Short mmCIF file of C-alpha atoms and ligand atoms in Angstrom, two decimals:
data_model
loop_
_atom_site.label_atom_id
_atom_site.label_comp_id
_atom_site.label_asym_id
_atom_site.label_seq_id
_atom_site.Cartn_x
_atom_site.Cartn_y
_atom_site.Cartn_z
CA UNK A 272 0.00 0.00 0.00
CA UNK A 273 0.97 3.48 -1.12
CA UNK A 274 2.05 6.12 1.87
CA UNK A 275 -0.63 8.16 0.41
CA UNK A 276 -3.25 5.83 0.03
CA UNK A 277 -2.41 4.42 3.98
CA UNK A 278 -2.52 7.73 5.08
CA UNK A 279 -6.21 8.49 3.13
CA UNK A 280 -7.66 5.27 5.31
CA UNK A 281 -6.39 6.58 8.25
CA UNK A 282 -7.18 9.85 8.22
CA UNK A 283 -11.02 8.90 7.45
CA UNK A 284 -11.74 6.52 9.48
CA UNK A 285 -9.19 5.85 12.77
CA UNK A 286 -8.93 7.72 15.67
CA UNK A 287 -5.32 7.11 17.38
CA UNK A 288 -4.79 7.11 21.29
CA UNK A 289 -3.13 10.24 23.22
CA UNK A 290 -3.38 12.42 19.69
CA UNK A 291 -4.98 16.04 18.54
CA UNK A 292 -7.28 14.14 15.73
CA UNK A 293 -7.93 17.16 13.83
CA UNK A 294 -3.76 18.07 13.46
CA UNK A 295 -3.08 14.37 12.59
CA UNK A 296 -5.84 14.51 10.23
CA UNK A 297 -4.16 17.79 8.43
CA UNK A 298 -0.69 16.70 8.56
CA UNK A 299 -0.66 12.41 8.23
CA UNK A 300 0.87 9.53 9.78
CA UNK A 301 4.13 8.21 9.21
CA UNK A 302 3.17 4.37 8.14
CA UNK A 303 5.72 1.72 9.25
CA UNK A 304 5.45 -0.89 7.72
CA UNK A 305 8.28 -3.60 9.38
CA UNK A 306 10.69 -3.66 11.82
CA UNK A 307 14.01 -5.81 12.73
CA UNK A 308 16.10 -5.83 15.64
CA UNK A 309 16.63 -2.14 17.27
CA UNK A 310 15.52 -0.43 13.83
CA UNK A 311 12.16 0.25 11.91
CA UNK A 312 11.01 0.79 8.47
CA UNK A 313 8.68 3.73 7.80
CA UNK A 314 6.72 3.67 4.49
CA UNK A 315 9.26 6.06 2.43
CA UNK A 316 12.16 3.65 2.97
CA UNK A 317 13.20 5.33 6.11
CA UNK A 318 15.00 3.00 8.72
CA UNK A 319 14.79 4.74 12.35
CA UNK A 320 16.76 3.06 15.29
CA UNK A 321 13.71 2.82 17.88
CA UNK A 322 14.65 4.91 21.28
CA UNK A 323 11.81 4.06 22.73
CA UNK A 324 11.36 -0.24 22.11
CA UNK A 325 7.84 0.67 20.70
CA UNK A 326 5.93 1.81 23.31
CA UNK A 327 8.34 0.59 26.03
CA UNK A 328 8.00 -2.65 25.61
CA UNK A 329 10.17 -4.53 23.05
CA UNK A 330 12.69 -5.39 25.51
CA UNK A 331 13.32 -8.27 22.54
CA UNK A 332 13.98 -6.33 19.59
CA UNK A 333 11.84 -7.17 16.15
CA UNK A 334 11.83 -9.95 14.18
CA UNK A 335 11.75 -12.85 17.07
CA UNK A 336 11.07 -15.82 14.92
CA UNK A 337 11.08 -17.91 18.23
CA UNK A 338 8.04 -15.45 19.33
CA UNK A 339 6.53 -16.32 15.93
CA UNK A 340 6.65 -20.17 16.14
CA UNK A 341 5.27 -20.34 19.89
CA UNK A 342 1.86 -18.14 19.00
CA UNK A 343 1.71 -19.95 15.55
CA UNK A 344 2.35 -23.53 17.70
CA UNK A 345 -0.61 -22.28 20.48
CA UNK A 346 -2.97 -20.72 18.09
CA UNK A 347 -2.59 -24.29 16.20
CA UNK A 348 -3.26 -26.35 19.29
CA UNK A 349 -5.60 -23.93 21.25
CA UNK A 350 -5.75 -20.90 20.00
CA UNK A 351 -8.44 -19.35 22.89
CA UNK A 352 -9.93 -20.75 25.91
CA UNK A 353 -10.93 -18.49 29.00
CA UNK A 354 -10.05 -18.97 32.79
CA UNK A 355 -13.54 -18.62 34.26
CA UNK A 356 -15.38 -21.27 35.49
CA UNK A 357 -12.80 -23.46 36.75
CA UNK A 358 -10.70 -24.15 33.41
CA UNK A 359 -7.06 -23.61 32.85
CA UNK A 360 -4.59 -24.29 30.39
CA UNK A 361 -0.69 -25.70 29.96
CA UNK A 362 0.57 -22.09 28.61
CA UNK A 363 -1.27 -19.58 31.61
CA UNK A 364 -0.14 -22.35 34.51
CA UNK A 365 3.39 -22.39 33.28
CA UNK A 366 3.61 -18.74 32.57
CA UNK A 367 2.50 -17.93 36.39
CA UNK A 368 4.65 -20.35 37.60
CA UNK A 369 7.91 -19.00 35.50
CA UNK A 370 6.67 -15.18 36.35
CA UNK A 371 6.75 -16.19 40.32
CA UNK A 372 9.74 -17.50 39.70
CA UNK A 373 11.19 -14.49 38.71
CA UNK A 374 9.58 -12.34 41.17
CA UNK A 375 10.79 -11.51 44.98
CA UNK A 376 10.41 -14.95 47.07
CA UNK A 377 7.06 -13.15 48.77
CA UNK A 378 5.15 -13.13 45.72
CA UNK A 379 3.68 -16.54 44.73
CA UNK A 380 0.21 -15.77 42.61
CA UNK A 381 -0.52 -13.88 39.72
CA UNK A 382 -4.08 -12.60 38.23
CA UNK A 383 -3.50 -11.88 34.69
CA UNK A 384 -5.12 -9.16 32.60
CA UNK A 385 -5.20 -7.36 28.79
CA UNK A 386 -3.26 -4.70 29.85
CA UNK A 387 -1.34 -2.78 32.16
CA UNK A 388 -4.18 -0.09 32.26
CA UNK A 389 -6.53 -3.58 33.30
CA UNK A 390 -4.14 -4.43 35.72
CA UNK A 391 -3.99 -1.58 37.72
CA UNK A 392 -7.94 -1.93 37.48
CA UNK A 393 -7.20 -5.25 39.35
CA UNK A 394 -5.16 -4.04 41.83
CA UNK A 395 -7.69 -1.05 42.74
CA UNK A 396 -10.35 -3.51 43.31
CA UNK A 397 -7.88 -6.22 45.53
CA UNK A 398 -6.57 -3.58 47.66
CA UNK A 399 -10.18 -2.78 48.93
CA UNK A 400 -11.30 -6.00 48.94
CA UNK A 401 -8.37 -6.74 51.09
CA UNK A 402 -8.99 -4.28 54.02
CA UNK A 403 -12.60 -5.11 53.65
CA UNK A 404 -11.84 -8.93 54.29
CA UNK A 405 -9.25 -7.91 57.33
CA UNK A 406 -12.75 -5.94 58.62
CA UNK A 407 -11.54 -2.51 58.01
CA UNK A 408 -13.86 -1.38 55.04
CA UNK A 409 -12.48 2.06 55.73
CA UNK A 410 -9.29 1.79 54.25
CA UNK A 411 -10.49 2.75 51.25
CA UNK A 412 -7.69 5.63 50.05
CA UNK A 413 -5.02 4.70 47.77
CA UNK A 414 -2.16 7.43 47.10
CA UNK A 415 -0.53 7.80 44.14
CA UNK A 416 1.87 10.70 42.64
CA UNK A 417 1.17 13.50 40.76
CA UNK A 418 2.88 13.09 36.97
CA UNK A 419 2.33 9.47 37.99
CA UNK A 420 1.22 7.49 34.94
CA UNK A 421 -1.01 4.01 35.40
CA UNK A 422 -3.01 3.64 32.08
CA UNK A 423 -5.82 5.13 30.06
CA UNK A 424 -8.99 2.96 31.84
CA UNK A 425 -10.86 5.07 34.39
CA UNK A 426 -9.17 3.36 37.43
CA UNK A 427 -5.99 3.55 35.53
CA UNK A 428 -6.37 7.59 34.85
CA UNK A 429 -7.89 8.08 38.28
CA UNK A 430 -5.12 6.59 40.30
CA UNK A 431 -2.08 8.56 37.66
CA UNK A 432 -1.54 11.60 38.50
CA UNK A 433 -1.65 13.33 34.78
CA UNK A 434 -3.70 16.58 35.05
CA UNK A 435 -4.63 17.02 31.26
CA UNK A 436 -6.45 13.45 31.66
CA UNK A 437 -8.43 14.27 35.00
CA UNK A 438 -9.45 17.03 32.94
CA UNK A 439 -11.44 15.04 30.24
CA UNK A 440 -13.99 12.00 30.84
CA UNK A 441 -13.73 12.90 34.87
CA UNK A 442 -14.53 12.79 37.71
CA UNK A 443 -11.96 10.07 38.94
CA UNK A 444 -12.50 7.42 40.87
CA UNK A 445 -13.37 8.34 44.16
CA UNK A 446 -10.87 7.43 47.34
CA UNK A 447 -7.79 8.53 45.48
CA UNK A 448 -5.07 11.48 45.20
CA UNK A 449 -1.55 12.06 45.02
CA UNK A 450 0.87 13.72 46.41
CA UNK A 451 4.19 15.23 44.95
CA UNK A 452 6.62 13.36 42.57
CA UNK A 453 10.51 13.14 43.46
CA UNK A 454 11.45 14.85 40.51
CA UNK A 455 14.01 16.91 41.25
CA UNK A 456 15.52 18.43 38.20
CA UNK A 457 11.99 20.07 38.15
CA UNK A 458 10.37 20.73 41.07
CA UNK A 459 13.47 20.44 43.91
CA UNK A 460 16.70 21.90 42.83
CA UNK A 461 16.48 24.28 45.63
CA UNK A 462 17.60 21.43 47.78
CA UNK A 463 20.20 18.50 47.37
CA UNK A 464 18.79 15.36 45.93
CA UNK A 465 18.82 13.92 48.93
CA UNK A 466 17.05 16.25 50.94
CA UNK A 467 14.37 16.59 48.45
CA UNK A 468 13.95 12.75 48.26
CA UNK A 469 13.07 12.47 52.13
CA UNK A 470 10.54 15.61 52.00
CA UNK A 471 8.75 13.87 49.40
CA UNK A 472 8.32 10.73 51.78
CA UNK A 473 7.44 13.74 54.45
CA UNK A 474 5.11 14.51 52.17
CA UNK A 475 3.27 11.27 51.62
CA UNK A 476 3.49 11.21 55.67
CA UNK A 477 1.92 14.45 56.10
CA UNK A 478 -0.76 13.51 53.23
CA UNK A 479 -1.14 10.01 55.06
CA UNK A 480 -2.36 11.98 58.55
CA UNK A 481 -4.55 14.64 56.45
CA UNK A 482 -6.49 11.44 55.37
CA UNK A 483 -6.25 9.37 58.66
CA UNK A 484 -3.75 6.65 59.14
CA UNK A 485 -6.48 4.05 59.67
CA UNK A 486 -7.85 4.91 56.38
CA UNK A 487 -4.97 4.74 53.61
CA UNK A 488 -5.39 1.31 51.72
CA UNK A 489 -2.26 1.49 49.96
CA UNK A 490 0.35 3.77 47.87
CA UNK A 491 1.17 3.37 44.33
CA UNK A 492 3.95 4.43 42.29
CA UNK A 493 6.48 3.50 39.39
CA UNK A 494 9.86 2.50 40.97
CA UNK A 495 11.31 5.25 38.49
CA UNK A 496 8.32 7.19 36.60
CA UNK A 497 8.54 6.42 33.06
CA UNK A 498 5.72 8.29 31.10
CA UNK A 499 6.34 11.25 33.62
CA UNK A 500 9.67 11.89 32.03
CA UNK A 501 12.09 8.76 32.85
CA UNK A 502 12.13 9.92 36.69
CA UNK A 503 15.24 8.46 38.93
CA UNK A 504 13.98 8.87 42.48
CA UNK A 505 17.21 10.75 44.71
CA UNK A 506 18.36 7.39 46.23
CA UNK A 507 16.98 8.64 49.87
CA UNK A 508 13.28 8.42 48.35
CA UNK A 509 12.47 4.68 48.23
CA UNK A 510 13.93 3.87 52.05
CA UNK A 511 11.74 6.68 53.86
CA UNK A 512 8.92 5.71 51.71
CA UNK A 513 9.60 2.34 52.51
CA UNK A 514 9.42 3.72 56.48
CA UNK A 515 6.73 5.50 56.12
CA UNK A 516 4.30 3.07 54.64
CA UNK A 517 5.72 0.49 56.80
CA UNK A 518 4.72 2.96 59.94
CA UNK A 519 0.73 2.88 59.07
CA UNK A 520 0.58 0.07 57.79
CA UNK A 521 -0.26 1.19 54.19
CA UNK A 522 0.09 -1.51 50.98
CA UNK A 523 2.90 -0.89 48.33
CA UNK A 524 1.50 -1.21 44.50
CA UNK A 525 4.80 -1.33 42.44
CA UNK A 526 3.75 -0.52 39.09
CA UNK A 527 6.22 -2.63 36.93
CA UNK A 528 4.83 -2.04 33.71
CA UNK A 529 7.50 -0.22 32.28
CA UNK A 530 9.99 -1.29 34.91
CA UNK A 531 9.47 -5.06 34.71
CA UNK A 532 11.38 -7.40 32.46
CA UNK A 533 15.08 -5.82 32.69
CA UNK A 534 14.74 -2.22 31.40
CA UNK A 535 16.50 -1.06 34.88
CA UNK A 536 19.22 -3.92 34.58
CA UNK A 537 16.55 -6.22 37.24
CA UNK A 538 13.94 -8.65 36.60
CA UNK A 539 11.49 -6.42 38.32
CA UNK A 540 12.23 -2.44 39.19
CA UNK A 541 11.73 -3.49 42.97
CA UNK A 542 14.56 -5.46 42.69
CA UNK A 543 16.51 -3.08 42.13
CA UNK A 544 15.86 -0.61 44.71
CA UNK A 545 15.21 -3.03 47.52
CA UNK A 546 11.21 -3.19 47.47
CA UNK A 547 9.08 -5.63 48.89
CA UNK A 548 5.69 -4.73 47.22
CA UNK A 549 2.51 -6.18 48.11
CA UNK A 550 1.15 -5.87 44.96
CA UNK A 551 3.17 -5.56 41.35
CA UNK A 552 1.12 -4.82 38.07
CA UNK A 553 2.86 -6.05 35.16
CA UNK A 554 2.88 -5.96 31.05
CA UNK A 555 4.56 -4.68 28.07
CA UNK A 556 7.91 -6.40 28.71
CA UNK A 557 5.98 -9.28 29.31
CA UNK A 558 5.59 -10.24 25.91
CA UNK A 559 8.09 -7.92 24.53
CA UNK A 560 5.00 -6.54 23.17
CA UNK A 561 4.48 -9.20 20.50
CA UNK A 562 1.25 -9.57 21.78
CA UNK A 563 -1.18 -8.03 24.79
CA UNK A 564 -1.01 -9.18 27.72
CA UNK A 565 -0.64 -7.81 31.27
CA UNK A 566 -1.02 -9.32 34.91
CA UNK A 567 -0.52 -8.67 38.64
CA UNK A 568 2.01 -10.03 40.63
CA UNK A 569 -0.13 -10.81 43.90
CA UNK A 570 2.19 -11.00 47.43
CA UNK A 571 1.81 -13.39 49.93
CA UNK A 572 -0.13 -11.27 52.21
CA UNK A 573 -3.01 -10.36 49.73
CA UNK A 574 -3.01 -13.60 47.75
CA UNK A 575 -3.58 -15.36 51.27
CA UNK A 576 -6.17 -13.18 52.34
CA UNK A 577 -8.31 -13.31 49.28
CA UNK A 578 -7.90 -17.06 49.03
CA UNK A 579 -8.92 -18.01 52.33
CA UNK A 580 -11.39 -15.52 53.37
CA UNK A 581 -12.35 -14.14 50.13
CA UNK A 582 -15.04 -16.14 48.29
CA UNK A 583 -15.38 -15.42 44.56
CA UNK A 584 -13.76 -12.51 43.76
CA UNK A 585 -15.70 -11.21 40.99
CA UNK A 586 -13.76 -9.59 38.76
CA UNK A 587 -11.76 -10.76 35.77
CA UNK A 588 -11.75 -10.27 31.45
CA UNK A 589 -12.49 -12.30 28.77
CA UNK A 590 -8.63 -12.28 28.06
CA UNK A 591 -7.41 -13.23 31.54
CA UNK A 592 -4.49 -15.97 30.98
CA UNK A 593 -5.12 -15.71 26.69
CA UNK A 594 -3.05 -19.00 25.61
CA UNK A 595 -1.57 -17.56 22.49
CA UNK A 596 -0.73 -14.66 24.43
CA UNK A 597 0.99 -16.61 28.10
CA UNK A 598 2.40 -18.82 25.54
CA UNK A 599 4.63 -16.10 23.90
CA UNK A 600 5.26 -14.25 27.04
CA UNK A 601 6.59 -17.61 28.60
CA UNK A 602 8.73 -17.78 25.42
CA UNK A 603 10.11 -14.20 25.80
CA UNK A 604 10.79 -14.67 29.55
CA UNK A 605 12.84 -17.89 28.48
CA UNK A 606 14.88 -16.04 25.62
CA UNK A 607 15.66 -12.76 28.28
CA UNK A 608 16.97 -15.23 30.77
CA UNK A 609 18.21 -17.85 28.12
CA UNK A 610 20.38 -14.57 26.75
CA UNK A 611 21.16 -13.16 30.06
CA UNK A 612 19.92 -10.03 28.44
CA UNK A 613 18.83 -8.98 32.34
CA UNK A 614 22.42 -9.34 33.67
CA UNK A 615 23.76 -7.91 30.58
CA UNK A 616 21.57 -4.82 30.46
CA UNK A 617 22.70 -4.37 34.10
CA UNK A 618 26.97 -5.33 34.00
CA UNK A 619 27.30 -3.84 30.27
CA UNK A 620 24.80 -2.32 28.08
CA UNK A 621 23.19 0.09 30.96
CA UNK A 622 26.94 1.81 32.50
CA UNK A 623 28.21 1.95 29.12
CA UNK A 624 24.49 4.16 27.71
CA UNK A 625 25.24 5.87 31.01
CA UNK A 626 28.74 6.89 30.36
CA UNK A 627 27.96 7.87 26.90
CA UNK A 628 24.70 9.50 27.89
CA UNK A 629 26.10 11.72 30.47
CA UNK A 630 28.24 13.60 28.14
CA UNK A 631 24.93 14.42 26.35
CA UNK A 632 25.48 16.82 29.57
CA UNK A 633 27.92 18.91 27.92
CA UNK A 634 25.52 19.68 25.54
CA UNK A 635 24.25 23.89 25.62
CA UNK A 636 20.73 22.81 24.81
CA UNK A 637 20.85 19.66 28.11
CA UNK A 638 20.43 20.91 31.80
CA UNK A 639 20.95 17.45 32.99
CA UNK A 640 21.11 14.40 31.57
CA UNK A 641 20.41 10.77 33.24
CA UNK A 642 19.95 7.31 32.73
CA UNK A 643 19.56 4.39 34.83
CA UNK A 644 19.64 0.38 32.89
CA UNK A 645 18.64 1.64 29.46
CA UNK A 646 16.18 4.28 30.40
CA UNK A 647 17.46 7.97 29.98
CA UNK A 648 16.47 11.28 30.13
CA UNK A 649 17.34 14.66 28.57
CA UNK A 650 16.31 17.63 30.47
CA UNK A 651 16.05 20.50 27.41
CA UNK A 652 17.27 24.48 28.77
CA UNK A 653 17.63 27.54 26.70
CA UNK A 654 21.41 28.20 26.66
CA UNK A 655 20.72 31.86 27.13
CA UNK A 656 18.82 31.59 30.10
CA UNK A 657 19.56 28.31 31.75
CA UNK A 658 16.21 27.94 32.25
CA UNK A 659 13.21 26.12 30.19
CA UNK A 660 12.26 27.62 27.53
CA UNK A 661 9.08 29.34 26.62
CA UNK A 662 6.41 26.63 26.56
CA UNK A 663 5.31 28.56 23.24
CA UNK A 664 8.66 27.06 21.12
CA UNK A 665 7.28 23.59 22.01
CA UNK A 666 10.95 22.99 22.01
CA UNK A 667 10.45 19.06 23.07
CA UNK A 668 8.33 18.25 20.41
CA UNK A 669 10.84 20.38 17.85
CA UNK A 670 13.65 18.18 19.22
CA UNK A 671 11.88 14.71 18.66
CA UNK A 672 9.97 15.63 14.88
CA UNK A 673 13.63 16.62 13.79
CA UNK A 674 14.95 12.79 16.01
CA UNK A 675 12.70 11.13 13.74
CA UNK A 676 13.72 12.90 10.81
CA UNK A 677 17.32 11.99 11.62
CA UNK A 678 16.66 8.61 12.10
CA UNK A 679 16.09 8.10 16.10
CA UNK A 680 12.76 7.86 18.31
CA UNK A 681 13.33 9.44 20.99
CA UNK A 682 9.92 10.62 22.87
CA UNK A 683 9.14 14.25 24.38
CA UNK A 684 7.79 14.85 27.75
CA UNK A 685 7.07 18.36 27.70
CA UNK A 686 11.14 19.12 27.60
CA UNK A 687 12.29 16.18 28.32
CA UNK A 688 13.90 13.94 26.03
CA UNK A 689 13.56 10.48 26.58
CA UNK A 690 14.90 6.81 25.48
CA UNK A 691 14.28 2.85 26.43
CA UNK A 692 15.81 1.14 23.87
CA UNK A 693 14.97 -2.82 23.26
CA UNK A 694 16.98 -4.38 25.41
CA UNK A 695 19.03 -6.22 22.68
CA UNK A 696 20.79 -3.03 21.58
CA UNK A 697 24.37 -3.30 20.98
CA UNK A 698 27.50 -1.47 22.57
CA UNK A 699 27.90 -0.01 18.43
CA UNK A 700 23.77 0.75 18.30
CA UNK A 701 24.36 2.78 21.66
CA UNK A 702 26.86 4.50 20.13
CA UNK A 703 24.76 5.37 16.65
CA UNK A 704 21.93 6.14 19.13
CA UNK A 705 24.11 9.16 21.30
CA UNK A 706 25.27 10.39 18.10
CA UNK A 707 22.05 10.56 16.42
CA UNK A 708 20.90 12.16 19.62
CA UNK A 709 23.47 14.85 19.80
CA UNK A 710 22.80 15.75 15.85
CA UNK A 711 19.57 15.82 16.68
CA UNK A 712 19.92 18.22 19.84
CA UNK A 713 22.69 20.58 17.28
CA UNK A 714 19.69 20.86 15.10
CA UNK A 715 17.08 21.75 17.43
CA UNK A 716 19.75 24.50 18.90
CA UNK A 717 20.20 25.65 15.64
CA UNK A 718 15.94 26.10 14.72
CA UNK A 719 15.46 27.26 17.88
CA UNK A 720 17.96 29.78 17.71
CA UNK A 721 17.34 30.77 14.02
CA UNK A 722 13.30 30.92 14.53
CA UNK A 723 12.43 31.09 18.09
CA UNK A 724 8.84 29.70 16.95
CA UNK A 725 9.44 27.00 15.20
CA UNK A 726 6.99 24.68 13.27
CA UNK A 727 7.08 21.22 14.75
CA UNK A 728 5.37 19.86 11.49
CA UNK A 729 8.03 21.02 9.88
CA UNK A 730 10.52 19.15 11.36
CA UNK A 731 8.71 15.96 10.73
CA UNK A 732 9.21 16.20 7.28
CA UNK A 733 12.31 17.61 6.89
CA UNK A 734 15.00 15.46 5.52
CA UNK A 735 18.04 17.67 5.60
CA UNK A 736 18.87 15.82 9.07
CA UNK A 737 18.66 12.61 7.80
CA UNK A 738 22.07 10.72 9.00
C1 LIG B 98 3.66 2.47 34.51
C2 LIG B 98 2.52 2.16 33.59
N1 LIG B 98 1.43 1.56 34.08
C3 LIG B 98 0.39 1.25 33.31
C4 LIG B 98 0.40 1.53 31.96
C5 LIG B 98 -0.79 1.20 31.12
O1 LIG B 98 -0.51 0.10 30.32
P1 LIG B 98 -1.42 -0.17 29.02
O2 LIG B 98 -1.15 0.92 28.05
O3 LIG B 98 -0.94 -1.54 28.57
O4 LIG B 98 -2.83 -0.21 29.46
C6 LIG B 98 1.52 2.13 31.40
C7 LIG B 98 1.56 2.45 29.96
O5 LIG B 98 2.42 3.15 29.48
C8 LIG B 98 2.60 2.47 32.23
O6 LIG B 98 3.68 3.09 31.75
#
């Protein structure tokens, strides 16, 4: 098919997620059309090294024929079955059994899902069922952070802490709110990292006695925020959270969905910064993508709870445990661990995007730049000022139109630039990505200096940056 004639369809008839319809509409999609290893196609013979691992979640790369032949071997054999009603299946008992494995020793049951928007739709519901069963029906709050992101559904909007979404289709959930991110390139450089890390846990504290200790059901968070802007936590932040949740006895939701599967050089994000979670919603990495599929990671002390006391617990989708979907998810799990891709993204492939990425640093148009595994952030400053620039030169979305035109995704958060590379990237596809990211970040400096408004549109199709 024809870029034009793609572009016609889509224009007239689909509606994409997280998009201004009516500027798509005017100015068309890029089409890809196929993908292999780090790199995809676009319709116009374009190959663009993918910063981002699709959506953050092809921790695999492209082109996994092994992926292929286990959903081709499961939709042969049984391509569908659900898990109501008493039934199971080889592929959903072997996949909870492997993803248990994985997962801290306290976490022995999973409840699988679509999505990782469905998932945290799951863990909304267990948390109050769980105080209900333990006979305190009034721990009803959850917490979660403001810039927080935990999916599109209702539940999933309600308990992230993205304004411009409780702005359309509210109100939220009831029971919920937020309190301050630890993000402190933007909100806490008038203290040290450190010091802003512990008054965010002050914070939840403070937030914690506003609502009543005895009625907080849990707190929910990313280990590092990805959607918020690839958000490292100052390393005091997890510890007095840990503390203070610990003090009122408040559940932990670990929301793995980006941070799950080895993107921070860990199995699971907790892992990595020492968290016992009660609860962990999972997906994307799950499957590499290849197909949906999403889950929560249920610990001991809820699991138990809702087994023995709970009676049905009525709530579930028709896509709970899919079989062509566990079967390729228990496929990718056995390739990342077969590969070692976990230990390698944490003893190779994450300090050397680290040292490389820092001296992204040095560049006029970066106020800080950090990574952590192989997630990394840009933080964009006008040189003049050292300060953001005017929201008006949309300078993020400048910077990743003239990425793609150059050959890189790399995603905008407001002005911050950010990357999660599949986790098969090599040591010489790190280096082609930093150097497509610094041409990138010479050309932005350049339009932004030459126009001060600048056309994002432009950008997009503008092949004098091609590499
Ligand atoms: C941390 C986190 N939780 C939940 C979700 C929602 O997952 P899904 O888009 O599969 O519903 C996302 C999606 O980006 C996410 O980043």
């Amino acid at each position: 098919m024809q870029t034009q004639a793609c572009q016609d369809l889509d224009r007239a008839h689909h509606l994409h997620p997280f998009t201004d319809f009516k500027a798509l509409g005017e100015q068309g999609s890029r089409v890809i059309t196929h993908a292999q290893g780090v790199y995809v196609h676009d319709s116009e013979g374009h190959r663009i090294l993918d910063g981002m691992a699709g959506l953050w979640c092809v921790n695999l790369g492209y082109g996994r024929r092994e992926l292929v032949e286990a959903a081709a071997v499961q939709m042969t054999e049984l391509p569908y079955y659900n898990t109501f009603f008493n039934t199971t299946h080889p592929p959903v008992a072997r996949l909870a059994e492997k993803l248990c494995a994985l997962a801290p020793p306290h976490i022995n049951h999973v409840f699988f899902t679509g999505s990782g928007s469905e998932a945290n739709d799951t863990v909304l519901r267990m948390v109050r069922r769980y105080w209900a069963l333990k006979g305190k029906p009034e721990k009803q709050w959850i917490i979660g952070r403001e810039n927080g992101y935990h999916g599109s559904t209702v539940a999933g909007m309600s308990l992230g802490g993205m304004a411009p979404m409780h702005d359309q289709g509210g109100p939220c959930v009831p029971g919920i709110t937020h309190v301050r991110q630890p993000y402190w390139f933007g909100e806490g450089q008038d203290q040290s990292p450190e010091a802003f890390g512990r008054a965010c846990a002050a914070a939840l504290e403070e937030k914690i006695l506003e609502l009543g200790e005895d009625k907080v059901a849990a707190f929910i968070a990313e280990p590092v925020q990805g959607a918020g802007g690839a958000i490292m936590p100052p390393a005091s932040y997890w510890p007095a959270v840990k503390a203070v949740l610990a003090k009122y006895d408040i559940l932990l939701i670990a929301d793995e969905v980006i941070c799950g599967f080895g993107r921070l050089g860990a199995w699971f994000g907790s892992q990595h910064f020492g968290l016992a979670p009660d609860l962990m919603p999972i997906a994307k990495g799950l499957s590499s993508g290849y197909l949906p599929i999403g889950g929560v990671l249920v610990g001991d002390r809820v699991a138990d709870t809702l087994i023995e006391e709970g009676g049905e617990f009525c709530h579930g989708f028709t896509y709970s445990g899919h079989p062509t979907c566990a079967a390729v998810a228990l496929k990718n799990l056995e390739l990342l661990e077969a590969e070692a891709i976990v230990e390698r993204v944490r003893d190779d492939l994450g300090p050397y995007l680290a040292e490389l990425w820092a001296e992204l640093g040095d560049h006029p148009l970066v106020g800080e730049a950090r990574s952590l595994g192989l997630m990394g952030a840009l933080e964009l400053i006008d040189p003049a000022t050292e300060e953001r620039f005017d929201k008006a030169l949309s300078a993020g979305n400048l910077c990743r139109d003239i990425c793609f035109a150059t050959g890189l995704v790399m995603r905008s958060v407001g002005d911050t630039m950010i990357i999660a590379p599949p986790l098969v990237i090599t040591r010489d596809e790190i280096d082609e990505l930093v150097c497509l990211a610094r041409q990138a970040l010479n050309e932005t400096a350049r339009r932004l200096a030459d126009q001060r408004v600048a056309a994002p549109t432009d950008a997009l199709h503008s092949e004098e940056t091609r590499a």
